[in-house]
Amino acid sequence: MANCAAIKQSIRIEDVIGRVVPLKRHGHWYVGRCPFHDDRHPSLVVWPKTGTWKCMTCSPVRDDVIGFVVRWKHCSTPDALRWLEQEHPEMSIAPRTKPASGETPLAALPDRDATYQALLGQWGLTAPHRIALRARGLSERAIDKAGFASVIPGIAPITPVSAGVPGFARRGSRWRIVGPAGIAIPVRDVHGQIQAIHVRADDASRGKYRWLSTPAPTYVGGAASGAPVHVVRGVDDVVWITEGPLKAIVAQARLGHTVLGVPGAGAWTPVLDILAVVQPQRVILAFDRDPNPETAAKVAQHVGRLTDAIRNAGWPLMRACWDGPKGLDDALVAGARITWDPAGGSVT
């Protein structure tokens, strides 16, 4: 049985991450767009020599290939090890014998949901943030239904139900909220439970969208958020897939159908499990129309993999098209005519 050192020697980390993120070589390292946040400028760095990676925007410390798979697939360490073993059958990978120093397991989903529900209720939504959401095309009813709140970093107004809730960190006897001030976007699973909190930051200098995430060893008592897919339930006969939780909320309010918001074009793997629960009659892909040809080409690679996966799973699939606005949400708000596939249909 191989140990963690053997993993780094036997698996090329750039090959694993390269399946998720198109990487470009720069000297002794690679760079790419981080799949864990809305990364418009490549901020993910991969160092083959040390077998490590780090996002310069959303990752406080370097991590190894196991940590990447954990965050990418939003799974446990044993599940990540099993996945690596399946993808690399020439290896027999031993689980870590004990958690890393200071590591706290991710809290169970019911604990995260209960904690976040209480936290959002304590925060409420400020008038400026409500106005900003109205400007995105959301009605008061849609805003209240989504459960938005205004993030207040600092001393937490509540105690988490358990340790391991992303965004919470303990300092002495007090819990704190670590993250940017901004609009808290509850990211829900297929059953409506809050898995994580995505934040539209007031100060976008470190990225417009970030996660409430407090991984060890930098933070005590918290956990990494991962990059879960946001599910906005509606009429389930058609499922739309777009990029970003907030875009999914705006799109669902306009379409009425269920909309999935993947956190990044490369972070789509949970989609297949969600479709298995929802059982739609048709799936429509509606990713951004990026004006940058290089970025558009990279996104197209990810969308191509998602397309193959959905079709291989047997779901009828179409792609949405529109003129004008970049994103599906803005196109719907602007009243653009949206078509899907040459002989599909259209919605205005």
mmCIF file of C-alpha atoms in Angstrom:
data_model
loop_
_atom_site.group_PDB
_atom_site.id
_atom_site.type_symbol
_atom_site.label_atom_id
_atom_site.label_comp_id
_atom_site.label_asym_id
_atom_site.label_seq_id
_atom_site.Cartn_x
_atom_site.Cartn_y
_atom_site.Cartn_z
ATOM 1 C CA MET A 1 0.000 0.000 0.000
ATOM 2 C CA ALA A 2 1.404 3.346 -1.032
ATOM 3 C CA ASN A 3 1.589 6.265 1.365
ATOM 4 C CA CYS A 4 1.002 9.924 0.611
ATOM 5 C CA ALA A 5 4.632 10.412 -0.452
ATOM 6 C CA ALA A 6 4.203 7.606 -2.982
ATOM 7 C CA ILE A 7 1.107 9.331 -4.361
ATOM 8 C CA LYS A 8 3.111 12.430 -5.168
ATOM 9 C CA GLN A 9 5.805 10.326 -6.819
ATOM 10 C CA SER A 10 3.425 8.162 -8.847
ATOM 11 C CA ILE A 11 0.724 10.647 -9.911
ATOM 12 C CA ARG A 12 1.542 13.763 -11.896
ATOM 13 C CA ILE A 13 -0.487 16.456 -10.187
ATOM 14 C CA GLU A 14 -0.577 18.500 -13.395
ATOM 15 C CA ASP A 15 -2.277 15.586 -15.154
ATOM 16 C CA VAL A 16 -4.994 15.324 -12.501
ATOM 17 C CA ILE A 17 -5.670 19.060 -12.294
ATOM 18 C CA GLY A 18 -5.301 19.354 -16.063
ATOM 19 C CA ARG A 19 -8.422 17.223 -16.434
ATOM 20 C CA VAL A 20 -10.384 19.967 -14.693
ATOM 21 C CA VAL A 21 -8.481 23.115 -15.658
ATOM 22 C CA PRO A 22 -6.655 23.786 -18.937
ATOM 23 C CA LEU A 23 -3.104 24.506 -17.748
ATOM 24 C CA LYS A 24 -0.426 26.608 -19.395
ATOM 25 C CA ARG A 25 3.230 26.068 -18.596
ATOM 26 C CA HIS A 26 5.264 28.944 -17.184
ATOM 27 C CA GLY A 27 8.836 27.818 -16.527
ATOM 28 C CA HIS A 28 8.774 25.219 -13.743
ATOM 29 C CA TRP A 29 5.074 25.589 -12.937
ATOM 30 C CA TYR A 30 1.640 25.721 -14.577
ATOM 31 C CA VAL A 31 -1.152 28.277 -14.312
ATOM 32 C CA GLY A 32 -4.869 28.092 -15.048
ATOM 33 C CA ARG A 33 -8.261 29.474 -14.125
ATOM 34 C CA CYS A 34 -9.304 28.325 -10.666
ATOM 35 C CA PRO A 35 -12.455 26.151 -10.800
ATOM 36 C CA PHE A 36 -13.465 27.136 -7.261
ATOM 37 C CA HIS A 37 -14.402 30.758 -7.918
ATOM 38 C CA ASP A 38 -15.303 33.056 -10.801
ATOM 39 C CA ASP A 39 -11.716 33.322 -12.004
ATOM 40 C CA ARG A 40 -11.430 35.681 -14.963
ATOM 41 C CA HIS A 41 -7.648 35.970 -14.684
ATOM 42 C CA PRO A 42 -5.695 32.713 -14.131
ATOM 43 C CA SER A 43 -4.874 32.499 -10.437
ATOM 44 C CA LEU A 44 -4.374 28.737 -9.972
ATOM 45 C CA VAL A 45 -0.712 27.695 -9.786
ATOM 46 C CA VAL A 46 0.496 24.074 -9.958
ATOM 47 C CA TRP A 47 4.045 23.111 -8.975
ATOM 48 C CA PRO A 48 4.940 19.659 -10.426
ATOM 49 C CA LYS A 49 8.262 19.494 -8.555
ATOM 50 C CA THR A 50 6.570 19.610 -5.136
ATOM 51 C CA GLY A 51 3.256 18.080 -6.228
ATOM 52 C CA THR A 52 1.314 21.019 -4.857
ATOM 53 C CA TRP A 53 -1.170 23.645 -6.044
ATOM 54 C CA LYS A 54 -2.627 26.884 -4.755
ATOM 55 C CA CYS A 55 -5.182 29.430 -5.909
ATOM 56 C CA MET A 56 -3.705 32.852 -5.237
ATOM 57 C CA THR A 57 -7.209 34.220 -4.646
ATOM 58 C CA CYS A 58 -9.201 31.660 -2.669
ATOM 59 C CA SER A 59 -6.694 29.173 -1.173
ATOM 60 C CA PRO A 60 -4.841 30.286 1.957
ATOM 61 C CA VAL A 61 -2.173 27.559 1.736
ATOM 62 C CA ARG A 62 -0.689 25.113 -0.762
ATOM 63 C CA ASP A 63 -2.294 21.672 -0.946
ATOM 64 C CA ASP A 64 -1.575 18.320 -2.579
ATOM 65 C CA VAL A 65 -3.413 16.325 -5.248
ATOM 66 C CA ILE A 66 -5.649 14.672 -2.636
ATOM 67 C CA GLY A 67 -6.738 18.053 -1.335
ATOM 68 C CA PHE A 68 -7.540 19.185 -4.864
ATOM 69 C CA VAL A 69 -9.762 16.165 -5.510
ATOM 70 C CA VAL A 70 -11.510 16.659 -2.149
ATOM 71 C CA ARG A 71 -12.361 20.233 -3.046
ATOM 72 C CA TRP A 72 -13.108 19.580 -6.721
ATOM 73 C CA LYS A 73 -15.461 16.649 -6.148
ATOM 74 C CA HIS A 74 -16.757 18.053 -2.824
ATOM 75 C CA CYS A 75 -16.051 14.722 -1.187
ATOM 76 C CA SER A 76 -14.275 13.231 1.807
ATOM 77 C CA THR A 77 -10.587 12.308 1.846
ATOM 78 C CA PRO A 78 -11.352 8.542 1.631
ATOM 79 C CA ASP A 79 -13.604 9.183 -1.382
ATOM 80 C CA ALA A 80 -10.849 11.230 -3.031
ATOM 81 C CA LEU A 81 -8.381 8.415 -2.459
ATOM 82 C CA ARG A 82 -10.810 5.899 -3.943
ATOM 83 C CA TRP A 83 -11.275 8.114 -6.995
ATOM 84 C CA LEU A 84 -7.524 8.439 -7.496
ATOM 85 C CA GLU A 85 -7.137 4.687 -7.112
ATOM 86 C CA GLN A 86 -9.808 4.061 -9.765
ATOM 87 C CA GLU A 87 -8.261 6.553 -12.151
ATOM 88 C CA HIS A 88 -4.758 5.172 -11.523
ATOM 89 C CA PRO A 89 -5.240 1.398 -11.073
ATOM 90 C CA GLU A 90 -1.497 0.821 -11.163
ATOM 91 C CA MET A 91 -1.422 2.287 -7.648
ATOM 92 C CA SER A 92 -2.772 1.128 -4.338
ATOM 93 C CA ILE A 93 -3.276 4.224 -2.282
ATOM 94 C CA ALA A 94 -3.415 4.069 1.485
ATOM 95 C CA PRO A 95 -5.697 6.465 3.355
ATOM 96 C CA ARG A 96 -4.124 9.056 5.602
ATOM 97 C CA THR A 97 -3.722 7.458 8.995
ATOM 98 C CA LYS A 98 -4.824 10.591 10.822
ATOM 99 C CA PRO A 99 -6.126 14.049 9.930
ATOM 100 C CA ALA A 100 -3.617 16.770 9.243
ATOM 101 C CA SER A 101 -2.737 18.923 12.221
ATOM 102 C CA GLY A 102 -5.666 21.172 13.088
ATOM 103 C CA GLU A 103 -7.900 19.617 10.408
ATOM 104 C CA THR A 104 -11.617 19.609 11.194
ATOM 105 C CA PRO A 105 -13.955 17.370 9.169
ATOM 106 C CA LEU A 106 -16.610 19.154 7.157
ATOM 107 C CA ALA A 107 -19.777 19.394 9.247
ATOM 108 C CA ALA A 108 -22.688 17.183 8.256
ATOM 109 C CA LEU A 109 -25.099 18.838 5.843
ATOM 110 C CA PRO A 110 -27.945 19.152 8.390
ATOM 111 C CA ASP A 111 -25.555 20.925 10.778
ATOM 112 C CA ARG A 112 -24.384 23.289 8.057
ATOM 113 C CA ASP A 113 -27.943 24.003 6.980
ATOM 114 C CA ALA A 114 -29.146 24.706 10.524
ATOM 115 C CA THR A 115 -26.134 26.904 11.272
ATOM 116 C CA TYR A 116 -26.439 28.908 8.060
ATOM 117 C CA GLN A 117 -30.197 29.340 8.457
ATOM 118 C CA ALA A 118 -29.648 30.830 11.909
ATOM 119 C CA LEU A 119 -26.739 32.972 10.723
ATOM 120 C CA LEU A 120 -28.610 34.454 7.762
ATOM 121 C CA GLY A 121 -31.552 35.221 10.022
ATOM 122 C CA GLN A 122 -29.286 37.142 12.383
ATOM 123 C CA TRP A 123 -27.640 39.120 9.600
ATOM 124 C CA GLY A 124 -30.628 40.155 7.535
ATOM 125 C CA LEU A 125 -30.248 42.085 4.278
ATOM 126 C CA THR A 126 -29.202 45.740 4.163
ATOM 127 C CA ALA A 127 -31.030 48.250 1.977
ATOM 128 C CA PRO A 128 -28.052 48.813 -0.371
ATOM 129 C CA HIS A 129 -27.695 45.085 -0.970
ATOM 130 C CA ARG A 130 -31.429 44.729 -1.577
ATOM 131 C CA ILE A 131 -31.233 47.554 -4.126
ATOM 132 C CA ALA A 132 -28.273 45.822 -5.816
ATOM 133 C CA LEU A 133 -30.260 42.596 -6.113
ATOM 134 C CA ARG A 134 -33.257 44.461 -7.531
ATOM 135 C CA ALA A 135 -30.876 45.944 -10.102
ATOM 136 C CA ARG A 136 -29.962 42.385 -11.132
ATOM 137 C CA GLY A 137 -33.602 41.850 -12.088
ATOM 138 C CA LEU A 138 -34.881 40.108 -8.952
ATOM 139 C CA SER A 139 -38.272 40.894 -7.440
ATOM 140 C CA GLU A 140 -38.770 41.351 -3.705
ATOM 141 C CA ARG A 141 -40.427 37.948 -3.612
ATOM 142 C CA ALA A 142 -37.497 36.291 -5.388
ATOM 143 C CA ILE A 143 -35.015 37.990 -3.057
ATOM 144 C CA ASP A 144 -36.841 36.776 0.041
ATOM 145 C CA LYS A 145 -37.278 33.262 -1.390
ATOM 146 C CA ALA A 146 -33.550 32.915 -2.083
ATOM 147 C CA GLY A 147 -32.673 33.910 1.484
ATOM 148 C CA PHE A 148 -29.971 36.491 0.755
ATOM 149 C CA ALA A 149 -28.309 38.293 3.648
ATOM 150 C CA SER A 150 -25.514 40.800 4.193
ATOM 151 C CA VAL A 151 -22.236 39.272 5.405
ATOM 152 C CA ILE A 152 -20.832 40.889 8.559
ATOM 153 C CA PRO A 153 -17.300 39.556 9.166
ATOM 154 C CA GLY A 154 -15.975 39.451 12.718
ATOM 155 C CA ILE A 155 -17.526 38.032 15.879
ATOM 156 C CA ALA A 156 -20.165 35.460 14.912
ATOM 157 C CA PRO A 157 -23.671 36.307 16.155
ATOM 158 C CA ILE A 158 -24.360 32.601 16.726
ATOM 159 C CA THR A 159 -22.514 29.448 17.711
ATOM 160 C CA PRO A 160 -22.366 26.828 14.948
ATOM 161 C CA VAL A 161 -24.281 23.614 15.553
ATOM 162 C CA SER A 162 -20.988 21.761 15.227
ATOM 163 C CA ALA A 163 -17.388 22.425 14.269
ATOM 164 C CA GLY A 164 -16.498 22.174 10.602
ATOM 165 C CA VAL A 165 -18.953 24.734 9.228
ATOM 166 C CA PRO A 166 -17.137 26.648 6.452
ATOM 167 C CA GLY A 167 -16.786 30.336 7.223
ATOM 168 C CA PHE A 168 -16.627 29.824 10.991
ATOM 169 C CA ALA A 169 -13.316 29.811 12.846
ATOM 170 C CA ARG A 170 -12.659 29.705 16.586
ATOM 171 C CA ARG A 171 -10.321 32.090 18.327
ATOM 172 C CA GLY A 172 -10.111 31.234 22.006
ATOM 173 C CA SER A 173 -13.655 30.694 23.212
ATOM 174 C CA ARG A 174 -15.251 32.843 20.515
ATOM 175 C CA TRP A 175 -16.380 31.989 17.020
ATOM 176 C CA ARG A 176 -15.668 34.393 14.190
ATOM 177 C CA ILE A 177 -16.895 34.757 10.623
ATOM 178 C CA VAL A 178 -14.013 34.831 8.146
ATOM 179 C CA GLY A 179 -14.742 36.276 4.730
ATOM 180 C CA PRO A 180 -15.486 39.444 2.819
ATOM 181 C CA ALA A 181 -18.346 41.823 3.492
ATOM 182 C CA GLY A 182 -20.924 41.495 0.758
ATOM 183 C CA ILE A 183 -24.088 39.696 -0.253
ATOM 184 C CA ALA A 184 -24.407 36.175 1.167
ATOM 185 C CA ILE A 185 -25.836 33.778 -1.419
ATOM 186 C CA PRO A 186 -27.097 30.535 0.164
ATOM 187 C CA VAL A 187 -25.956 27.641 -2.019
ATOM 188 C CA ARG A 188 -28.530 24.858 -1.721
ATOM 189 C CA ASP A 189 -28.557 21.186 -2.593
ATOM 190 C CA VAL A 190 -31.247 19.393 -4.569
ATOM 191 C CA HIS A 191 -33.410 19.144 -1.428
ATOM 192 C CA GLY A 192 -33.114 22.815 -0.517
ATOM 193 C CA GLN A 193 -30.576 22.503 2.292
ATOM 194 C CA ILE A 194 -27.850 25.155 2.485
ATOM 195 C CA GLN A 195 -24.497 23.533 1.719
ATOM 196 C CA ALA A 196 -22.312 26.633 1.680
ATOM 197 C CA ILE A 197 -22.330 30.418 1.378
ATOM 198 C CA HIS A 198 -21.132 32.178 -1.764
ATOM 199 C CA VAL A 199 -20.386 35.876 -1.342
ATOM 200 C CA ARG A 200 -20.664 38.683 -3.851
ATOM 201 C CA ALA A 201 -17.973 40.837 -2.276
ATOM 202 C CA ASP A 202 -18.405 44.576 -1.813
ATOM 203 C CA ASP A 203 -14.680 44.926 -2.469
ATOM 204 C CA ALA A 204 -13.914 42.987 -5.645
ATOM 205 C CA SER A 205 -10.143 43.563 -5.564
ATOM 206 C CA ARG A 206 -9.574 39.914 -4.522
ATOM 207 C CA GLY A 207 -12.362 38.558 -6.686
ATOM 208 C CA LYS A 208 -15.990 39.525 -7.098
ATOM 209 C CA TYR A 209 -17.279 36.140 -5.906
ATOM 210 C CA ARG A 210 -15.734 34.209 -3.019
ATOM 211 C CA TRP A 211 -16.725 31.425 -0.645
ATOM 212 C CA LEU A 212 -17.067 31.522 3.100
ATOM 213 C CA SER A 213 -14.350 28.940 3.649
ATOM 214 C CA THR A 214 -12.051 28.325 6.609
ATOM 215 C CA PRO A 215 -9.770 25.356 5.910
ATOM 216 C CA ALA A 216 -7.076 24.090 8.292
ATOM 217 C CA PRO A 217 -4.392 24.780 9.268
ATOM 218 C CA THR A 218 -4.978 28.492 8.849
ATOM 219 C CA TYR A 219 -8.273 28.415 10.754
ATOM 220 C CA VAL A 220 -9.297 26.450 13.833
ATOM 221 C CA GLY A 221 -12.646 24.691 13.912
ATOM 222 C CA GLY A 222 -13.679 25.551 10.379
ATOM 223 C CA ALA A 223 -13.486 23.647 7.109
ATOM 224 C CA ALA A 224 -13.087 24.211 3.398
ATOM 225 C CA SER A 225 -16.343 24.901 1.608
ATOM 226 C CA GLY A 226 -15.529 22.955 -1.532
ATOM 227 C CA ALA A 227 -17.331 24.154 -4.650
ATOM 228 C CA PRO A 228 -20.890 22.787 -4.539
ATOM 229 C CA VAL A 229 -23.408 23.222 -7.336
ATOM 230 C CA HIS A 230 -26.334 25.482 -6.439
ATOM 231 C CA VAL A 231 -29.778 24.007 -7.156
ATOM 232 C CA VAL A 232 -32.716 26.384 -7.589
ATOM 233 C CA ARG A 233 -35.784 24.174 -7.847
ATOM 234 C CA GLY A 234 -38.671 25.049 -10.095
ATOM 235 C CA VAL A 235 -40.566 23.061 -12.695
ATOM 236 C CA ASP A 236 -38.370 20.002 -13.102
ATOM 237 C CA ASP A 237 -39.277 18.796 -16.610
ATOM 238 C CA VAL A 238 -36.486 21.005 -17.976
ATOM 239 C CA VAL A 239 -33.216 21.681 -16.149
ATOM 240 C CA TRP A 240 -31.041 24.605 -17.188
ATOM 241 C CA ILE A 241 -27.346 24.655 -16.306
ATOM 242 C CA THR A 242 -25.474 27.940 -16.076
ATOM 243 C CA GLU A 243 -22.403 29.305 -14.319
ATOM 244 C CA GLY A 244 -22.702 30.866 -10.864
ATOM 245 C CA PRO A 245 -25.221 30.630 -7.982
ATOM 246 C CA LEU A 246 -26.530 34.193 -8.362
ATOM 247 C CA LYS A 247 -27.044 33.782 -12.104
ATOM 248 C CA ALA A 248 -28.971 30.589 -11.414
ATOM 249 C CA ILE A 249 -31.287 32.415 -9.006
ATOM 250 C CA VAL A 250 -31.982 35.216 -11.480
ATOM 251 C CA ALA A 251 -32.503 32.747 -14.334
ATOM 252 C CA GLN A 252 -34.880 30.540 -12.346
ATOM 253 C CA ALA A 253 -36.991 33.547 -11.338
ATOM 254 C CA ARG A 254 -37.444 34.321 -15.055
ATOM 255 C CA LEU A 255 -37.718 30.806 -16.483
ATOM 256 C CA GLY A 256 -39.663 28.989 -13.784
ATOM 257 C CA HIS A 257 -37.715 25.793 -14.447
ATOM 258 C CA THR A 258 -35.059 24.249 -12.218
ATOM 259 C CA VAL A 259 -31.663 25.871 -12.766
ATOM 260 C CA LEU A 260 -28.267 24.558 -11.660
ATOM 261 C CA GLY A 261 -25.493 27.072 -11.001
ATOM 262 C CA VAL A 262 -22.081 25.436 -11.264
ATOM 263 C CA PRO A 263 -19.376 27.433 -9.433
ATOM 264 C CA GLY A 264 -17.078 27.294 -12.463
ATOM 265 C CA ALA A 265 -17.166 25.666 -15.878
ATOM 266 C CA GLY A 266 -14.794 22.940 -14.690
ATOM 267 C CA ALA A 267 -16.634 22.150 -11.444
ATOM 268 C CA TRP A 268 -19.570 20.311 -12.970
ATOM 269 C CA THR A 269 -19.086 16.750 -11.668
ATOM 270 C CA PRO A 270 -21.960 16.867 -9.095
ATOM 271 C CA VAL A 271 -24.397 17.708 -11.913
ATOM 272 C CA LEU A 272 -24.916 14.069 -12.907
ATOM 273 C CA ASP A 273 -26.017 13.075 -9.397
ATOM 274 C CA ILE A 274 -28.413 16.025 -9.279
ATOM 275 C CA LEU A 275 -29.968 15.087 -12.624
ATOM 276 C CA ALA A 276 -30.451 11.554 -11.330
ATOM 277 C CA VAL A 277 -32.615 12.978 -8.525
ATOM 278 C CA VAL A 278 -34.518 15.561 -10.576
ATOM 279 C CA GLN A 279 -35.112 13.266 -13.590
ATOM 280 C CA PRO A 280 -35.727 16.011 -16.183
ATOM 281 C CA GLN A 281 -37.118 15.408 -19.649
ATOM 282 C CA ARG A 282 -34.535 17.748 -21.138
ATOM 283 C CA VAL A 283 -31.307 19.520 -20.105
ATOM 284 C CA ILE A 284 -30.258 22.892 -21.526
ATOM 285 C CA LEU A 285 -26.704 24.233 -21.186
ATOM 286 C CA ALA A 286 -26.503 28.025 -20.924
ATOM 287 C CA PHE A 287 -22.942 29.094 -20.138
ATOM 288 C CA ASP A 288 -21.612 32.632 -20.587
ATOM 289 C CA ARG A 289 -20.782 34.048 -24.000
ATOM 290 C CA ASP A 290 -17.297 35.197 -23.083
ATOM 291 C CA PRO A 291 -15.953 37.914 -25.433
ATOM 292 C CA ASN A 292 -12.349 36.843 -24.796
ATOM 293 C CA PRO A 293 -11.546 34.149 -27.399
ATOM 294 C CA GLU A 294 -8.911 32.496 -25.217
ATOM 295 C CA THR A 295 -11.236 32.308 -22.220
ATOM 296 C CA ALA A 296 -14.119 31.141 -24.406
ATOM 297 C CA ALA A 297 -11.962 28.333 -25.784
ATOM 298 C CA LYS A 298 -11.038 27.128 -22.300
ATOM 299 C CA VAL A 299 -14.653 27.232 -21.118
ATOM 300 C CA ALA A 300 -15.644 25.317 -24.257
ATOM 301 C CA GLN A 301 -13.295 22.480 -23.254
ATOM 302 C CA HIS A 302 -15.076 22.100 -19.919
ATOM 303 C CA VAL A 303 -18.514 22.401 -21.483
ATOM 304 C CA GLY A 304 -17.515 19.762 -24.007
ATOM 305 C CA ARG A 305 -16.661 17.329 -21.213
ATOM 306 C CA LEU A 306 -19.936 18.130 -19.449
ATOM 307 C CA THR A 307 -21.814 17.619 -22.720
ATOM 308 C CA ASP A 308 -20.255 14.193 -23.224
ATOM 309 C CA ALA A 309 -20.989 13.180 -19.624
ATOM 310 C CA ILE A 310 -24.656 14.210 -19.808
ATOM 311 C CA ARG A 311 -25.195 12.509 -23.144
ATOM 312 C CA ASN A 312 -23.450 9.351 -21.961
ATOM 313 C CA ALA A 313 -25.803 9.346 -18.971
ATOM 314 C CA GLY A 314 -28.744 9.377 -21.371
ATOM 315 C CA TRP A 315 -30.231 12.842 -20.768
ATOM 316 C CA PRO A 316 -31.628 14.687 -23.837
ATOM 317 C CA LEU A 317 -29.391 17.749 -24.176
ATOM 318 C CA MET A 318 -29.547 21.123 -25.912
ATOM 319 C CA ARG A 319 -27.457 24.304 -25.831
ATOM 320 C CA ALA A 320 -28.931 27.759 -25.403
ATOM 321 C CA CYS A 321 -27.985 30.667 -27.674
ATOM 322 C CA TRP A 322 -28.735 34.384 -27.541
ATOM 323 C CA ASP A 323 -27.397 37.670 -28.829
ATOM 324 C CA GLY A 324 -26.241 40.604 -26.731
ATOM 325 C CA PRO A 325 -25.632 40.082 -23.002
ATOM 326 C CA LYS A 326 -22.849 37.819 -21.828
ATOM 327 C CA GLY A 327 -24.774 35.752 -19.278
ATOM 328 C CA LEU A 328 -28.106 33.929 -19.297
ATOM 329 C CA ASP A 329 -29.401 36.046 -16.413
ATOM 330 C CA ASP A 330 -28.750 39.359 -18.141
ATOM 331 C CA ALA A 331 -30.172 38.018 -21.398
ATOM 332 C CA LEU A 332 -33.409 37.057 -19.675
ATOM 333 C CA VAL A 333 -33.670 40.369 -17.843
ATOM 334 C CA ALA A 334 -33.049 42.250 -21.102
ATOM 335 C CA GLY A 335 -35.789 40.274 -22.837
ATOM 336 C CA ALA A 336 -33.431 38.707 -25.359
ATOM 337 C CA ARG A 337 -34.733 35.888 -27.503
ATOM 338 C CA ILE A 338 -33.121 32.660 -26.378
ATOM 339 C CA THR A 339 -33.016 29.637 -28.646
ATOM 340 C CA TRP A 340 -31.682 26.179 -28.003
ATOM 341 C CA ASP A 341 -30.283 23.911 -30.651
ATOM 342 C CA PRO A 342 -31.215 24.539 -34.307
ATOM 343 C CA ALA A 343 -34.611 22.828 -34.134
ATOM 344 C CA GLY A 344 -35.269 23.234 -30.431
ATOM 345 C CA GLY A 345 -37.470 26.085 -29.329
ATOM 346 C CA SER A 346 -37.252 29.606 -28.021
ATOM 347 C CA VAL A 347 -38.247 31.750 -25.085
ATOM 348 C CA THR A 348 -38.577 35.503 -25.014
#
